[in-house]
């Protein structure tokens, strides 16, 4: 589903995309050799390796192999480091999408209590950094957090990124809070739900994103933005 949506978005805006669908038994060496080839190909601006990978492949080694200037997911340690310092080219797509939703909704982050539930490298950690760069007061909660509801009830801006269906209930939300649901959980063949229980949360929240149709499409849009940026960066690099 993710990969198809990414391909469709590329087609829609005029980015040529190539899918390398590899067998689950592919060796790490083969995968690294493909990445090496794409790194060197001046016709390729951006590379992403859809995660997760099979157990026999070292995911971090694969991420490390992608040229940081083509790393449109912003997963490479160089790009992760840049996000920490606030001086970055690429922003991880999902947190970037959340920031765009907040901005376009006219919500000011400065001095707000921001609570991120989830500490993944893909969403929770970079999300906390981006909110911090906008002068939010950020708390990161996770599966070992004691009295989670007490923390979430303090949030003016609550970002749920735990990957557990309907985990955040209405009584865990401060009245009027901005609730952003990053979760995409398939609970039946045709039923997707978020990490927030929408029915109980919606009356409490001042603003809330739906699943599907909330953060998901924004993630794709941000991937397109990173890819365009990568094209400019790599074009300039070629010209040097
Ligand atoms: N798997 C789940 N989310 C993502 C993402 O944003 N990028 C990649 N490459 N894989 C993922």
mmCIF file of C-alpha atoms and ligand atoms in Angstrom:
data_model
loop_
_atom_site.group_PDB
_atom_site.id
_atom_site.type_symbol
_atom_site.label_atom_id
_atom_site.label_comp_id
_atom_site.label_asym_id
_atom_site.label_seq_id
_atom_site.Cartn_x
_atom_site.Cartn_y
_atom_site.Cartn_z
ATOM 1 C CA UNK A 1 0.000 0.000 0.000
ATOM 2 C CA UNK A 2 2.763 2.470 0.969
ATOM 3 C CA UNK A 3 4.882 1.739 -2.082
ATOM 4 C CA UNK A 4 1.943 1.977 -4.483
ATOM 5 C CA UNK A 5 0.914 5.326 -3.032
ATOM 6 C CA UNK A 6 4.466 6.633 -3.399
ATOM 7 C CA UNK A 7 4.621 5.479 -7.030
ATOM 8 C CA UNK A 8 1.243 7.068 -7.807
ATOM 9 C CA UNK A 9 2.302 10.378 -6.265
ATOM 10 C CA UNK A 10 5.504 10.398 -8.337
ATOM 11 C CA UNK A 11 3.531 9.752 -11.492
ATOM 12 C CA UNK A 12 1.015 12.460 -10.602
ATOM 13 C CA UNK A 13 3.629 15.187 -10.188
ATOM 14 C CA UNK A 14 6.018 14.054 -12.925
ATOM 15 C CA UNK A 15 8.806 12.329 -11.012
ATOM 16 C CA UNK A 16 10.054 9.192 -12.735
ATOM 17 C CA UNK A 17 10.179 6.352 -10.211
ATOM 18 C CA UNK A 18 11.732 2.897 -10.451
ATOM 19 C CA UNK A 19 10.697 0.047 -8.214
ATOM 20 C CA UNK A 20 13.217 -2.713 -7.487
ATOM 21 C CA UNK A 21 11.044 -5.468 -6.089
ATOM 22 C CA UNK A 22 13.488 -7.939 -4.577
ATOM 23 C CA UNK A 23 12.867 -11.442 -3.349
ATOM 24 C CA UNK A 24 12.664 -11.862 0.458
ATOM 25 C CA UNK A 25 15.671 -14.195 0.176
ATOM 26 C CA UNK A 26 17.859 -11.510 -1.443
ATOM 27 C CA UNK A 27 21.238 -11.278 0.263
ATOM 28 C CA UNK A 28 22.439 -8.146 1.988
ATOM 29 C CA UNK A 29 25.319 -8.038 -0.483
ATOM 30 C CA UNK A 30 22.933 -7.934 -3.455
ATOM 31 C CA UNK A 31 20.893 -5.175 -1.865
ATOM 32 C CA UNK A 32 24.007 -3.138 -1.037
ATOM 33 C CA UNK A 33 25.264 -3.567 -4.571
ATOM 34 C CA UNK A 34 21.978 -2.197 -5.972
ATOM 35 C CA UNK A 35 22.222 0.799 -3.630
ATOM 36 C CA UNK A 36 25.810 1.384 -4.715
ATOM 37 C CA UNK A 37 24.709 1.385 -8.353
ATOM 38 C CA UNK A 38 21.887 3.862 -7.656
ATOM 39 C CA UNK A 39 24.214 6.065 -5.586
ATOM 40 C CA UNK A 40 26.507 6.368 -8.616
ATOM 41 C CA UNK A 41 23.732 6.866 -11.177
ATOM 42 C CA UNK A 42 23.498 10.596 -11.911
ATOM 43 C CA UNK A 43 19.989 10.078 -13.344
ATOM 44 C CA UNK A 44 18.795 9.067 -9.846
ATOM 45 C CA UNK A 45 18.087 11.918 -7.420
ATOM 46 C CA UNK A 46 16.557 10.034 -4.513
ATOM 47 C CA UNK A 47 16.718 6.517 -3.078
ATOM 48 C CA UNK A 48 14.522 4.894 -0.477
ATOM 49 C CA UNK A 49 14.498 1.364 0.804
ATOM 50 C CA UNK A 50 11.051 0.447 2.066
ATOM 51 C CA UNK A 51 11.281 -0.901 5.629
ATOM 52 C CA UNK A 52 11.091 -3.255 7.410
ATOM 53 C CA UNK A 53 13.614 -5.635 5.865
ATOM 54 C CA UNK A 54 13.841 -9.409 6.417
ATOM 55 C CA UNK A 55 15.677 -10.523 9.580
ATOM 56 C CA UNK A 56 18.830 -11.679 7.770
ATOM 57 C CA UNK A 57 19.499 -8.131 6.535
ATOM 58 C CA UNK A 58 21.091 -5.512 8.771
ATOM 59 C CA UNK A 59 18.696 -2.596 8.307
ATOM 60 C CA UNK A 60 21.131 -0.011 9.639
ATOM 61 C CA UNK A 61 23.868 -1.199 7.249
ATOM 62 C CA UNK A 62 21.461 -0.669 4.350
ATOM 63 C CA UNK A 63 20.460 2.798 5.553
ATOM 64 C CA UNK A 64 24.135 3.682 6.040
ATOM 65 C CA UNK A 65 24.891 2.660 2.454
ATOM 66 C CA UNK A 66 22.516 5.216 0.892
ATOM 67 C CA UNK A 67 24.261 8.406 -0.221
ATOM 68 C CA UNK A 68 23.107 11.017 2.365
ATOM 69 C CA UNK A 69 22.438 13.437 -0.491
ATOM 70 C CA UNK A 70 19.991 10.958 -2.041
ATOM 71 C CA UNK A 71 18.467 9.867 1.277
ATOM 72 C CA UNK A 72 14.939 11.205 0.771
ATOM 73 C CA UNK A 73 13.705 9.382 3.909
ATOM 74 C CA UNK A 74 16.335 11.222 6.019
ATOM 75 C CA UNK A 75 17.226 7.982 7.821
ATOM 76 C CA UNK A 76 21.012 8.109 7.253
ATOM 77 C CA UNK A 77 22.991 9.003 10.424
ATOM 78 C CA UNK A 78 24.336 12.149 8.710
ATOM 79 C CA UNK A 79 20.795 13.370 8.110
ATOM 80 C CA UNK A 80 19.627 12.251 11.563
ATOM 81 C CA UNK A 81 22.498 14.284 13.049
ATOM 82 C CA UNK A 82 21.531 17.317 10.990
ATOM 83 C CA UNK A 83 17.988 17.130 12.337
ATOM 84 C CA UNK A 84 19.392 17.245 15.877
ATOM 85 C CA UNK A 85 21.257 20.481 15.143
ATOM 86 C CA UNK A 86 18.398 22.031 13.168
ATOM 87 C CA UNK A 87 20.455 22.471 9.996
ATOM 88 C CA UNK A 88 18.951 19.960 7.592
ATOM 89 C CA UNK A 89 18.237 19.348 3.909
ATOM 90 C CA UNK A 90 15.812 16.456 4.297
ATOM 91 C CA UNK A 91 13.210 16.074 7.045
ATOM 92 C CA UNK A 92 11.796 12.582 7.760
ATOM 93 C CA UNK A 93 8.547 12.455 5.811
ATOM 94 C CA UNK A 94 6.010 11.626 8.530
ATOM 95 C CA UNK A 95 7.181 14.188 11.126
ATOM 96 C CA UNK A 96 7.504 16.734 8.306
ATOM 97 C CA UNK A 97 3.902 16.006 7.309
ATOM 98 C CA UNK A 98 2.731 16.509 10.890
ATOM 99 C CA UNK A 99 4.531 19.866 11.057
ATOM 100 C CA UNK A 100 2.937 20.940 7.783
ATOM 101 C CA UNK A 101 -0.549 20.044 9.068
ATOM 102 C CA UNK A 102 0.056 22.071 12.240
ATOM 103 C CA UNK A 103 1.379 25.029 10.254
ATOM 104 C CA UNK A 104 -1.405 25.025 7.670
ATOM 105 C CA UNK A 105 -3.999 24.843 10.475
ATOM 106 C CA UNK A 106 -2.614 28.091 11.904
ATOM 107 C CA UNK A 107 -1.561 26.439 15.170
ATOM 108 C CA UNK A 108 1.355 28.039 16.998
ATOM 109 C CA UNK A 109 3.755 25.580 18.648
ATOM 110 C CA UNK A 110 5.817 28.022 20.677
ATOM 111 C CA UNK A 111 5.531 27.455 24.459
ATOM 112 C CA UNK A 112 2.900 24.727 23.952
ATOM 113 C CA UNK A 113 3.038 21.441 25.843
ATOM 114 C CA UNK A 114 3.762 18.876 23.133
ATOM 115 C CA UNK A 115 3.541 15.189 23.989
ATOM 116 C CA UNK A 116 4.802 12.588 21.527
ATOM 117 C CA UNK A 117 3.725 9.023 22.296
ATOM 118 C CA UNK A 118 6.252 6.700 20.623
ATOM 119 C CA UNK A 119 10.027 6.901 20.303
ATOM 120 C CA UNK A 120 10.803 5.271 16.964
ATOM 121 C CA UNK A 121 13.675 6.497 14.815
ATOM 122 C CA UNK A 122 11.230 7.042 11.940
ATOM 123 C CA UNK A 123 8.627 9.136 13.773
ATOM 124 C CA UNK A 124 8.855 9.706 17.544
ATOM 125 C CA UNK A 125 12.442 10.899 17.885
ATOM 126 C CA UNK A 126 12.587 13.233 14.856
ATOM 127 C CA UNK A 127 9.071 14.472 15.675
ATOM 128 C CA UNK A 128 10.266 15.581 19.111
ATOM 129 C CA UNK A 129 13.188 17.451 17.532
ATOM 130 C CA UNK A 130 11.020 19.305 15.016
ATOM 131 C CA UNK A 131 8.586 20.428 17.740
ATOM 132 C CA UNK A 132 11.538 21.499 19.879
ATOM 133 C CA UNK A 133 12.963 23.571 17.002
ATOM 134 C CA UNK A 134 9.634 25.445 16.986
ATOM 135 C CA UNK A 135 9.990 26.145 20.722
ATOM 136 C CA UNK A 136 7.439 23.628 21.954
ATOM 137 C CA UNK A 137 8.003 22.059 25.380
ATOM 138 C CA UNK A 138 8.347 18.437 24.393
ATOM 139 C CA UNK A 139 7.748 15.248 26.357
ATOM 140 C CA UNK A 140 8.430 11.885 24.708
ATOM 141 C CA UNK A 141 6.416 8.980 26.130
ATOM 142 C CA UNK A 142 6.776 5.278 25.339
ATOM 143 C CA UNK A 143 5.777 1.797 26.412
ATOM 144 C CA UNK A 144 7.627 2.080 29.744
ATOM 145 C CA UNK A 145 6.247 5.513 30.658
ATOM 146 C CA UNK A 146 4.567 5.507 34.083
ATOM 147 C CA UNK A 147 1.055 6.970 34.218
ATOM 148 C CA UNK A 148 0.838 7.785 30.528
ATOM 149 C CA UNK A 149 -2.651 9.324 30.739
ATOM 150 C CA UNK A 150 -1.396 11.884 33.255
ATOM 151 C CA UNK A 151 1.219 12.983 30.669
ATOM 152 C CA UNK A 152 -1.101 12.985 27.650
ATOM 153 C CA UNK A 153 -3.735 15.006 29.547
ATOM 154 C CA UNK A 154 -1.219 17.858 29.826
ATOM 155 C CA UNK A 155 -0.693 18.026 26.053
ATOM 156 C CA UNK A 156 -1.806 21.038 24.016
ATOM 157 C CA UNK A 157 -0.449 19.139 21.014
ATOM 158 C CA UNK A 158 -0.563 15.345 21.203
ATOM 159 C CA UNK A 159 1.148 13.198 18.569
ATOM 160 C CA UNK A 160 0.316 9.484 18.724
ATOM 161 C CA UNK A 161 2.868 7.228 17.027
ATOM 162 C CA UNK A 162 2.855 3.942 18.931
ATOM 163 C CA UNK A 163 1.418 1.531 16.383
ATOM 164 C CA UNK A 164 -1.296 0.175 18.702
ATOM 165 C CA UNK A 165 -4.878 0.418 17.389
ATOM 166 C CA UNK A 166 -7.150 2.852 19.302
ATOM 167 C CA UNK A 167 -4.586 3.179 22.109
ATOM 168 C CA UNK A 168 -5.299 6.832 23.013
ATOM 169 C CA UNK A 169 -8.849 7.248 24.367
ATOM 170 C CA UNK A 170 -10.883 10.420 24.760
ATOM 171 C CA UNK A 171 -10.307 10.592 28.524
ATOM 172 C CA UNK A 172 -6.535 10.826 27.911
ATOM 173 C CA UNK A 173 -6.947 14.092 25.995
ATOM 174 C CA UNK A 174 -6.969 17.640 27.349
ATOM 175 C CA UNK A 175 -10.151 19.431 26.218
ATOM 176 C CA UNK A 176 -9.380 21.483 23.104
ATOM 177 C CA UNK A 177 -6.044 19.779 22.381
ATOM 178 C CA UNK A 178 -4.660 19.288 18.891
ATOM 179 C CA UNK A 179 -4.517 15.523 18.325
ATOM 180 C CA UNK A 180 -2.395 14.123 15.515
ATOM 181 C CA UNK A 181 -2.723 10.433 14.810
ATOM 182 C CA UNK A 182 0.263 8.905 13.019
ATOM 183 C CA UNK A 183 -0.912 5.302 13.451
ATOM 184 C CA UNK A 184 -2.002 3.194 10.501
ATOM 185 C CA UNK A 185 -3.232 -0.137 11.884
ATOM 186 C CA UNK A 186 -5.059 -2.661 9.765
ATOM 187 C CA UNK A 187 -7.568 -4.370 12.080
ATOM 188 C CA UNK A 188 -9.537 -6.150 9.338
ATOM 189 C CA UNK A 189 -8.885 -6.716 5.600
ATOM 190 C CA UNK A 190 -10.652 -3.467 4.717
ATOM 191 C CA UNK A 191 -10.463 -1.540 8.006
ATOM 192 C CA UNK A 192 -7.661 0.858 8.934
ATOM 193 C CA UNK A 193 -7.627 2.607 12.306
ATOM 194 C CA UNK A 194 -5.183 4.958 13.982
ATOM 195 C CA UNK A 195 -3.519 4.934 17.402
ATOM 196 C CA UNK A 196 -6.271 7.254 18.640
ATOM 197 C CA UNK A 197 -9.815 6.057 19.293
ATOM 198 C CA UNK A 198 -11.469 8.634 17.044
ATOM 199 C CA UNK A 199 -15.034 8.307 18.393
ATOM 200 C CA UNK A 200 -14.080 9.124 21.997
ATOM 201 C CA UNK A 201 -11.249 11.539 21.126
ATOM 202 C CA UNK A 202 -13.046 13.726 18.600
ATOM 203 C CA UNK A 203 -15.467 15.370 21.079
ATOM 204 C CA UNK A 204 -12.584 16.194 23.437
ATOM 205 C CA UNK A 205 -10.122 17.496 20.839
ATOM 206 C CA UNK A 206 -10.040 21.014 19.423
ATOM 207 C CA UNK A 207 -8.631 19.577 16.194
ATOM 208 C CA UNK A 208 -7.937 15.985 15.218
ATOM 209 C CA UNK A 209 -6.596 14.131 12.175
ATOM 210 C CA UNK A 210 -8.525 11.143 10.784
ATOM 211 C CA UNK A 211 -7.153 7.731 9.772
ATOM 212 C CA UNK A 212 -7.067 7.133 6.874
ATOM 213 C CA UNK A 213 -6.701 10.492 5.162
ATOM 214 C CA UNK A 214 -4.834 12.495 7.800
ATOM 215 C CA UNK A 215 -1.084 12.159 8.231
ATOM 216 C CA UNK A 216 -0.694 9.388 5.591
ATOM 217 C CA UNK A 217 -1.155 11.563 2.499
ATOM 218 C CA UNK A 218 1.040 14.249 4.075
ATOM 219 C CA UNK A 219 3.870 11.718 4.473
ATOM 220 C CA UNK A 220 3.756 11.055 0.744
ATOM 221 C CA UNK A 221 3.627 14.771 -0.069
ATOM 222 C CA UNK A 222 6.722 15.353 2.065
ATOM 223 C CA UNK A 223 8.520 12.508 0.302
ATOM 224 C CA UNK A 224 7.831 14.309 -2.976
ATOM 225 C CA UNK A 225 9.179 17.535 -1.472
ATOM 226 C CA UNK A 226 12.378 15.794 -0.303
ATOM 227 C CA UNK A 227 12.790 14.203 -3.723
ATOM 228 C CA UNK A 228 12.483 17.552 -5.489
ATOM 229 C CA UNK A 229 15.034 18.969 -3.063
ATOM 230 C CA UNK A 230 17.337 16.016 -3.741
ATOM 231 C CA UNK A 231 17.054 16.654 -7.482
ATOM 232 C CA UNK A 232 18.183 20.259 -6.964
ATOM 233 C CA UNK A 233 21.019 19.272 -4.589
ATOM 234 C CA UNK A 234 22.305 16.545 -6.907
ATOM 235 C CA UNK A 235 21.952 18.714 -9.990
ATOM 236 C CA UNK A 236 24.048 21.399 -8.301
ATOM 237 C CA UNK A 237 26.551 18.761 -7.219
ATOM 238 C CA UNK A 238 26.880 17.512 -10.790
ATOM 239 C CA UNK A 239 27.545 21.052 -11.956
ATOM 240 C CA UNK A 240 30.392 21.535 -9.444
HETATM 241 N N1 LIG B 1 8.258 1.864 6.533
HETATM 242 C C1 LIG B 1 7.325 2.500 7.260
HETATM 243 N N2 LIG B 1 7.424 3.826 7.085
HETATM 244 C C2 LIG B 1 8.438 4.024 6.229
HETATM 245 C C3 LIG B 1 9.012 5.183 5.639
HETATM 246 O O1 LIG B 1 8.625 6.326 5.890
HETATM 247 N N3 LIG B 1 10.035 4.954 4.779
HETATM 248 C C4 LIG B 1 10.492 3.723 4.513
HETATM 249 N N4 LIG B 1 11.524 3.617 3.671
HETATM 250 N N5 LIG B 1 9.985 2.632 5.019
HETATM 251 C C5 LIG B 1 8.963 2.790 5.876
#
